[in-house]
Amino acid sequence: MLVLAPHERAAAGLFLGFQYPVEIPGVSNVQFLREALNAQRKGRDEKPLSGAEFLKLARAQADALSMDQDMLKRPVNVGFSGGEKKRNEMVQMGIVDPKLAILDETDSGLDIDALRIVGEGINRIMRKPDKAVILITHYERLLSYVAPDFVHVLSAGRIIRSGGPELAAELEREGYAGVVA
Amino acid sequence: MATKNAEAYEAANKSYEWGFHSDIEQDFAPKGLSEDTVRFISAKKGEPEWMLDWRLQAYRLWLTLDTPDWAKLQIDPIDYQDAYYYAEPKAKPKLGSLDEVDPEILRVYEKLGIPIEEQKMLAGVEELGADGQPKRRVAVDAVFDSVSVATTFRKELESAGVIFRSISEAIKEYPDLVRKWLGKVVPQHDNYFAALNCAVFSDGTFVYIPEGVRCPMELSTYFRINAENTGQFERTLIVADKGAYVSYLEGCTAPMRDENQLHAAVVELVALDDAEIKYSTVQNWYPGDENGKGGIYNFVTKRALCQGRNSKVSWTQVETGSAITWKYPSCVLNGENSVGEFYSVAVTNNRQQADTGTKMIHNGKGSRSTIVSKGISAGRSDNTYRGLVRVAPGAEGVRNFTQCDSLLLGDQCGAHTVPYIEVRNPSAQIEHEATTSKISDDQLFYAMQRGLDQEAAVALIVNGFAKEVLQQLPMEFAVEAQKLLGISLEGSVG
């Protein structure tokens, strides 16, 4: 996978949820996502989606994540609040429907309700037999919605401990210092 | 990033996609420029004496002028004696229909990607739209090299009273109308290149929209430079009488060449009371190779006279081609409450240089102007916005809004903004906003992670940047322009 360019990895089914989603002025969400999705489909020798087909898909995903339809028409992430940006990331994930998602601090900047919506979104989109999610987080709170199968503690670029969901609970109780020591 | 840069470099240096050369015999004027050349051109076109005198006067004036040197451009000296000033496709009888047009010429248009719709129109096919009405039509006055080859839709325009002619024809058929306005917006002595054009202009377009007429279709002229060493000197004059409206499209591409080709066009627009002219340009002339060799010199004088009350002129340009661009489509706002607009996207790549902008001269009370300029620089190019907003002492209540945005791709290109503001009336409200930004690695990576390759990602981001201008273009042009932006910048990211 490392020899592939980013767009080739995307076509192969990898999705990266950004900690700080980037703004693209003048390009609407719909336009951006349709071009991106159709580029991925092309990379997999699939037929491109028509405008109508795509819009149906995008609207369904926005609804599922309680995102206002108008936000699909707005320029990508421009003027979005932190929480809206993260929710938009999940809408994008729902549209491209990846096999593996790496979600980088997707929970940061979310209020309690948004956290629940995003957590449910992750489950809905990714909780399937042939899919996997690597969820990167500092807190346990998102894990109360998205139950992890495995928990790894990463320190200075190395996995220093691995375990099941109980490890997350231990971290929350004792802090990272206790685990690293 | 090294690999990425190498890829980007390669993509940015793709050869000019539409560079090709068609072979049509030329009837050349003798090489070089003299009074004899001017006489040759005038005689070749069978012009009346007043026209020849006008040309000769311009030629003598030109001899006394100097090349303008205030632009931020490096221009190698031009040998005006080492060029031809007139070329036309091989002499043929006057054509009655398009079937008689040299098939070679039609093939050139095809290669140029003139939209299928227009090709059908050229072929006389009229399709119905979903509503059962004929689709929106575009009248094409095709300029091949220097002579108008075919004018379509003439009859329908004529029944509306619209005159749409090559300027050579108009000089003969409507001498009074042409004489009344020719050189009145851009005087002969305006600048070096304008004077040159007045002396040797080969052909161009004349449009007159009579009082109260809304031109029933968009008017379009395709320019094409197609002879080695042939300078092209187009002349356009558009007059919108009281309450008239016209939208005019101008689009250009050119074949690949090793030697620089000089293009010094003059465009004059006149809008009388309550008249409106919308003038849109997509310019894609050969920009030279990656070292700046070859390519068109585009030294154009475009100006509009908003003479009447409530008159309005809107310039929209997408400039992607030419080795050097020197171009300032301007509005002289004489009429009370007249309106001038300038929307521009200028793209430079490799060694291209562009010094472009506008002048808004506010002489009329309550006149307003809007300037939106988007400069995109890549490679080792230089891209300058140069604009003047002037408010005369007697012009009360003038408003101007100017926005200049520059986008840089890579770290070897330049973007410059040179606004001149001269206000002599205290009631004027002038606003100027300017930004400079780069396509960031973060933006690119984000778009690529979602599935776009680098070229598509750059094209998308650039089109977003230029959106405000692109949406001013008529639909047919907007699509073409978006593609052009992508082609001009393919992968040119460092």
GROMACS .gro file of N, CA, C and O in nm, chain B residues 56-128:
model
  292
  237LEU      N    1  -0.296   5.532  -4.350
  237LEU     CA    2  -0.166   5.596  -4.372
  237LEU      C    3  -0.134   5.695  -4.259
  237LEU      O    4  -0.021   5.703  -4.211
  238GLN      N    5  -0.238   5.765  -4.218
  238GLN     CA    6  -0.220   5.859  -4.107
  238GLN      C    7  -0.173   5.784  -3.981
  238GLN      O    8  -0.082   5.827  -3.912
  239ALA      N    9  -0.234   5.668  -3.959
  239ALA     CA   10  -0.195   5.587  -3.843
  239ALA      C   11  -0.051   5.537  -3.857
  239ALA      O   12   0.026   5.536  -3.761
  240TYR      N   13  -0.018   5.496  -3.980
  240TYR     CA   14   0.117   5.445  -4.002
  240TYR      C   15   0.222   5.552  -3.970
  240TYR      O   16   0.321   5.527  -3.902
  241ARG      N   17   0.197   5.673  -4.018
  241ARG     CA   18   0.293   5.782  -3.995
  241ARG      C   19   0.301   5.816  -3.845
  241ARG      O   20   0.407   5.846  -3.793
  242LEU      N   21   0.188   5.805  -3.781
  242LEU     CA   22   0.183   5.829  -3.636
  242LEU      C   23   0.264   5.722  -3.563
  242LEU      O   24   0.342   5.749  -3.472
  243TRP      N   25   0.246   5.600  -3.608
  243TRP     CA   26   0.313   5.485  -3.545
  243TRP      C   27   0.465   5.503  -3.547
  243TRP      O   28   0.533   5.470  -3.452
  244LEU      N   29   0.514   5.558  -3.659
  244LEU     CA   30   0.659   5.577  -3.672
  244LEU      C   31   0.713   5.668  -3.562
  244LEU      O   32   0.830   5.660  -3.526
  245THR      N   33   0.627   5.755  -3.507
  245THR     CA   34   0.674   5.852  -3.407
  245THR      C   35   0.657   5.799  -3.264
  245THR      O   36   0.701   5.864  -3.170
  246LEU      N   37   0.594   5.685  -3.250
  246LEU     CA   38   0.564   5.635  -3.115
  246LEU      C   39   0.669   5.535  -3.067
  246LEU      O   40   0.741   5.475  -3.147
  247ASP      N   41   0.672   5.516  -2.937
  247ASP     CA   42   0.762   5.416  -2.878
  247ASP      C   43   0.682   5.303  -2.817
  247ASP      O   44   0.568   5.321  -2.775
  248THR      N   45   0.747   5.187  -2.807
  248THR     CA   46   0.684   5.072  -2.742
  248THR      C   47   0.663   5.105  -2.595
  248THR      O   48   0.754   5.156  -2.531
  249PRO      N   49   0.546   5.077  -2.541
  249PRO     CA   50   0.526   5.104  -2.398
  249PRO      C   51   0.619   5.016  -2.314
  249PRO      O   52   0.636   4.898  -2.344
  250ASP      N   53   0.679   5.075  -2.212
  250ASP     CA   54   0.778   4.998  -2.134
  250ASP      C   55   0.743   4.993  -1.986
  250ASP      O   56   0.823   4.954  -1.904
  251TRP      N   57   0.621   5.033  -1.952
  251TRP     CA   58   0.586   5.043  -1.810
  251TRP      C   59   0.532   4.911  -1.753
  251TRP      O   60   0.516   4.896  -1.635
  252ALA      N   61   0.503   4.815  -1.840
  252ALA     CA   62   0.449   4.689  -1.790
  252ALA      C   63   0.560   4.603  -1.733
  252ALA      O   64   0.678   4.622  -1.766
  253LYS      N   65   0.524   4.511  -1.645
  253LYS     CA   66   0.624   4.422  -1.587
  253LYS      C   67   0.643   4.303  -1.682
  253LYS      O   68   0.597   4.193  -1.657
  254LEU      N   69   0.705   4.331  -1.795
  254LEU     CA   70   0.723   4.230  -1.899
  254LEU      C   71   0.863   4.240  -1.956
  254LEU      O   72   0.917   4.349  -1.973
  255GLN      N   73   0.922   4.125  -1.983
  255GLN     CA   74   1.049   4.120  -2.055
  255GLN      C   75   1.016   4.086  -2.199
  255GLN      O   76   0.976   3.975  -2.229
  256ILE      N   77   1.033   4.183  -2.287
  256ILE     CA   78   1.000   4.159  -2.426
  256ILE      C   79   1.127   4.175  -2.511
  256ILE      O   80   1.189   4.282  -2.508
  257ASP      N   81   1.163   4.070  -2.582
  257ASP     CA   82   1.276   4.083  -2.674
  257ASP      C   83   1.237   4.181  -2.784
  257ASP      O   84   1.121   4.187  -2.823
  258PRO      N   85   1.336   4.255  -2.835
  258PRO     CA   86   1.302   4.351  -2.941
  258PRO      C   87   1.235   4.280  -3.058
  258PRO      O   88   1.272   4.169  -3.094
  259ILE      N   89   1.134   4.345  -3.114
  259ILE     CA   90   1.060   4.286  -3.226
  259ILE      C   91   1.106   4.354  -3.354
  259ILE      O   92   1.111   4.477  -3.362
  260ASP      N   93   1.144   4.272  -3.453
  260ASP     CA   94   1.181   4.329  -3.582
  260ASP      C   95   1.056   4.337  -3.668
  260ASP      O   96   1.012   4.238  -3.726
  261TYR      N   97   1.000   4.458  -3.677
  261TYR     CA   98   0.875   4.473  -3.750
  261TYR      C   99   0.892   4.458  -3.900
  261TYR      O  100   0.796   4.443  -3.973
  262GLN      N  101   1.019   4.463  -3.946
  262GLN     CA  102   1.042   4.446  -4.090
  262GLN      C  103   1.056   4.299  -4.127
  262GLN      O  104   1.057   4.264  -4.245
  263ASP      N  105   1.064   4.213  -4.026
  263ASP     CA  106   1.085   4.071  -4.053
  263ASP      C  107   0.954   3.993  -4.038
  263ASP      O  108   0.952   3.881  -3.989
  264ALA      N  109   0.847   4.052  -4.080
  264ALA     CA  110   0.719   3.984  -4.067
  264ALA      C  111   0.628   4.020  -4.184
  264ALA      O  112   0.650   4.122  -4.251
  265TYR      N  113   0.530   3.934  -4.204
  265TYR     CA  114   0.430   3.964  -4.306
  265TYR      C  115   0.310   4.029  -4.236
  265TYR      O  116   0.276   3.994  -4.124
  266TYR      N  117   0.246   4.119  -4.305
  266TYR     CA  118   0.134   4.191  -4.243
  266TYR      C  119   0.000   4.158  -4.305
  266TYR      O  120  -0.102   4.210  -4.266
  267TYR      N  121   0.004   4.069  -4.403
  267TYR     CA  122  -0.125   4.033  -4.459
  267TYR      C  123  -0.120   3.893  -4.519
  267TYR      O  124  -0.028   3.860  -4.591
  268ALA      N  125  -0.214   3.812  -4.485
  268ALA     CA  126  -0.226   3.680  -4.545
  268ALA      C  127  -0.372   3.645  -4.550
  268ALA      O  128  -0.447   3.676  -4.458
  269GLU      N  129  -0.415   3.581  -4.658
  269GLU     CA  130  -0.554   3.536  -4.663
  269GLU      C  131  -0.557   3.398  -4.725
  269GLU      O  132  -0.469   3.362  -4.803
  270PRO      N  133  -0.657   3.317  -4.690
  270PRO     CA  134  -0.668   3.187  -4.757
  270PRO      C  135  -0.677   3.210  -4.906
  270PRO      O  136  -0.725   3.314  -4.950
  271LYS      N  137  -0.629   3.113  -4.981
  271LYS     CA  138  -0.622   3.123  -5.126
  271LYS      C  139  -0.751   3.180  -5.185
  271LYS      O  140  -0.860   3.141  -5.146
  272ALA      N  141  -0.733   3.272  -5.278
  272ALA     CA  142  -0.849   3.344  -5.332
  272ALA      C  143  -0.954   3.247  -5.386
  272ALA      O  144  -0.923   3.151  -5.454
  273LYS      N  145  -1.076   3.274  -5.355
  273LYS     CA  146  -1.188   3.191  -5.398
  273LYS      C  147  -1.303   3.284  -5.430
  273LYS      O  148  -1.310   3.394  -5.378
  274PRO      N  149  -1.397   3.237  -5.511
  274PRO     CA  150  -1.514   3.321  -5.532
  274PRO      C  151  -1.591   3.339  -5.401
  274PRO      O  152  -1.579   3.256  -5.310
  275LYS      N  153  -1.666   3.444  -5.390
  275LYS     CA  154  -1.750   3.466  -5.271
  275LYS      C  155  -1.838   3.343  -5.248
  275LYS      O  156  -1.892   3.287  -5.342
  276LEU      N  157  -1.850   3.305  -5.124
  276LEU     CA  158  -1.918   3.180  -5.094
  276LEU      C  159  -2.065   3.200  -5.065
  276LEU      O  160  -2.103   3.293  -4.997
  277GLY      N  161  -2.145   3.113  -5.117
  277GLY     CA  162  -2.288   3.120  -5.092
  277GLY      C  163  -2.328   3.036  -4.973
  277GLY      O  164  -2.420   3.068  -4.900
  278SER      N  165  -2.256   2.925  -4.951
  278SER     CA  166  -2.292   2.840  -4.838
  278SER      C  167  -2.166   2.776  -4.780
  278SER      O  168  -2.058   2.782  -4.839
  279LEU      N  169  -2.183   2.714  -4.667
  279LEU     CA  170  -2.068   2.656  -4.597
  279LEU      C  171  -2.009   2.537  -4.672
  279LEU      O  172  -1.892   2.505  -4.654
  280ASP      N  173  -2.093   2.471  -4.755
  280ASP     CA  174  -2.041   2.358  -4.831
  280ASP      C  175  -1.923   2.400  -4.918
  280ASP      O  176  -1.838   2.320  -4.953
  281GLU      N  177  -1.924   2.528  -4.949
  281GLU     CA  178  -1.819   2.576  -5.038
  281GLU      C  179  -1.692   2.613  -4.964
  281GLU      O  180  -1.591   2.645  -5.025
  282VAL      N  181  -1.699   2.611  -4.832
  282VAL     CA  182  -1.580   2.646  -4.755
  282VAL      C  183  -1.477   2.535  -4.771
  282VAL      O  184  -1.510   2.417  -4.774
  283ASP      N  185  -1.351   2.576  -4.784
  283ASP     CA  186  -1.241   2.481  -4.794
  283ASP      C  187  -1.252   2.376  -4.682
  283ASP      O  188  -1.253   2.410  -4.564
  284PRO      N  189  -1.263   2.248  -4.721
  284PRO     CA  190  -1.279   2.145  -4.618
  284PRO      C  191  -1.163   2.145  -4.517
  284PRO      O  192  -1.182   2.111  -4.400
  285GLU      N  193  -1.046   2.188  -4.565
  285GLU     CA  194  -0.930   2.199  -4.476
  285GLU      C  195  -0.961   2.295  -4.361
  285GLU      O  196  -0.928   2.272  -4.246
  286ILE      N  197  -1.027   2.403  -4.394
  286ILE     CA  198  -1.061   2.503  -4.293
  286ILE      C  199  -1.161   2.445  -4.192
  286ILE      O  200  -1.146   2.459  -4.071
  287LEU      N  201  -1.259   2.374  -4.247
  287LEU     CA  202  -1.357   2.314  -4.156
  287LEU      C  203  -1.292   2.212  -4.066
  287LEU      O  204  -1.327   2.200  -3.948
  288ARG      N  205  -1.193   2.140  -4.120
  288ARG     CA  206  -1.121   2.042  -4.037
  288ARG      C  207  -1.047   2.111  -3.923
  288ARG      O  208  -1.039   2.059  -3.812
  289VAL      N  209  -0.992   2.227  -3.954
  289VAL     CA  210  -0.922   2.302  -3.849
  289VAL      C  211  -1.018   2.335  -3.735
  289VAL      O  212  -0.986   2.316  -3.618
  290TYR      N  213  -1.136   2.380  -3.772
  290TYR     CA  214  -1.234   2.412  -3.667
  290TYR      C  215  -1.268   2.290  -3.585
  290TYR      O  216  -1.283   2.297  -3.463
  291GLU      N  217  -1.276   2.177  -3.656
  291GLU     CA  218  -1.308   2.054  -3.586
  291GLU      C  219  -1.200   2.021  -3.484
  291GLU      O  220  -1.227   1.988  -3.370
  292LYS      N  221  -1.075   2.030  -3.529
  292LYS     CA  222  -0.963   2.002  -3.438
  292LYS      C  223  -0.962   2.097  -3.320
  292LYS      O  224  -0.922   2.062  -3.210
  293LEU      N  225  -1.004   2.219  -3.348
  293LEU     CA  226  -1.007   2.319  -3.241
  293LEU      C  227  -1.111   2.287  -3.136
  293LEU      O  228  -1.113   2.347  -3.030
  294GLY      N  229  -1.197   2.191  -3.168
  294GLY     CA  230  -1.299   2.156  -3.070
  294GLY      C  231  -1.410   2.258  -3.063
  294GLY      O  232  -1.466   2.282  -2.957
  295ILE      N  233  -1.440   2.320  -3.174
  295ILE     CA  234  -1.559   2.406  -3.175
  295ILE      C  235  -1.677   2.317  -3.138
  295ILE      O  236  -1.691   2.209  -3.194
  296PRO      N  237  -1.756   2.357  -3.041
  296PRO     CA  238  -1.861   2.269  -2.989
  296PRO      C  239  -1.946   2.208  -3.100
  296PRO      O  240  -1.976   2.273  -3.199
  297ILE      N  241  -1.983   2.082  -3.081
  297ILE     CA  242  -2.064   2.007  -3.177
  297ILE      C  243  -2.187   2.088  -3.218
  297ILE      O  244  -2.223   2.095  -3.335
  298GLU      N  245  -2.248   2.150  -3.118
  298GLU     CA  246  -2.369   2.228  -3.146
  298GLU      C  247  -2.344   2.331  -3.254
  298GLU      O  248  -2.422   2.349  -3.346
  299GLU      N  249  -2.230   2.397  -3.241
  299GLU     CA  250  -2.200   2.502  -3.339
  299GLU      C  251  -2.162   2.442  -3.473
  299GLU      O  252  -2.191   2.500  -3.578
  300GLN      N  253  -2.097   2.325  -3.467
  300GLN     CA  254  -2.065   2.259  -3.594
  300GLN      C  255  -2.194   2.222  -3.667
  300GLN      O  256  -2.204   2.236  -3.788
  301LYS      N  257  -2.291   2.174  -3.591
  301LYS     CA  258  -2.421   2.141  -3.653
  301LYS      C  259  -2.484   2.265  -3.712
  301LYS      O  260  -2.541   2.262  -3.820
  302MET      N  261  -2.471   2.373  -3.637
  302MET     CA  262  -2.529   2.497  -3.688
  302MET      C  263  -2.459   2.538  -3.815
  302MET      O  264  -2.523   2.580  -3.911
  303LEU      N  265  -2.327   2.523  -3.812
  303LEU     CA  266  -2.252   2.557  -3.932
  303LEU      C  267  -2.298   2.470  -4.048
  303LEU      O  268  -2.299   2.513  -4.162
  304ALA      N  269  -2.339   2.347  -4.017
  304ALA     CA  270  -2.385   2.256  -4.120
  304ALA      C  271  -2.533   2.277  -4.150
  304ALA      O  272  -2.591   2.208  -4.232
  305GLY      N  273  -2.595   2.370  -4.081
  305GLY     CA  274  -2.734   2.403  -4.109
  305GLY      C  275  -2.835   2.312  -4.042
  305GLY      O  276  -2.949   2.304  -4.083
  306VAL      N  277  -2.793   2.239  -3.940
  306VAL     CA  278  -2.884   2.150  -3.869
  306VAL      C  279  -2.943   2.225  -3.751
  306VAL      O  280  -2.870   2.282  -3.670
  307GLU      N  281  -3.073   2.226  -3.743
  307GLU     CA  282  -3.134   2.291  -3.627
  307GLU      C  283  -3.205   2.189  -3.541
  307GLU      O  284  -3.297   2.121  -3.585
  308GLU      N  285  -3.158   2.173  -3.420
  308GLU     CA  286  -3.218   2.075  -3.330
  308GLU      C  287  -3.317   2.142  -3.237
  308GLU      O  288  -3.302   2.259  -3.203
  309LEU      N  289  -3.414   2.062  -3.193
  309LEU     CA  290  -3.509   2.116  -3.096
  309LEU      C  291  -3.468   2.076  -2.955
  309LEU      O  292  -3.422   1.964  -2.933
   0.00000   0.00000   0.00000
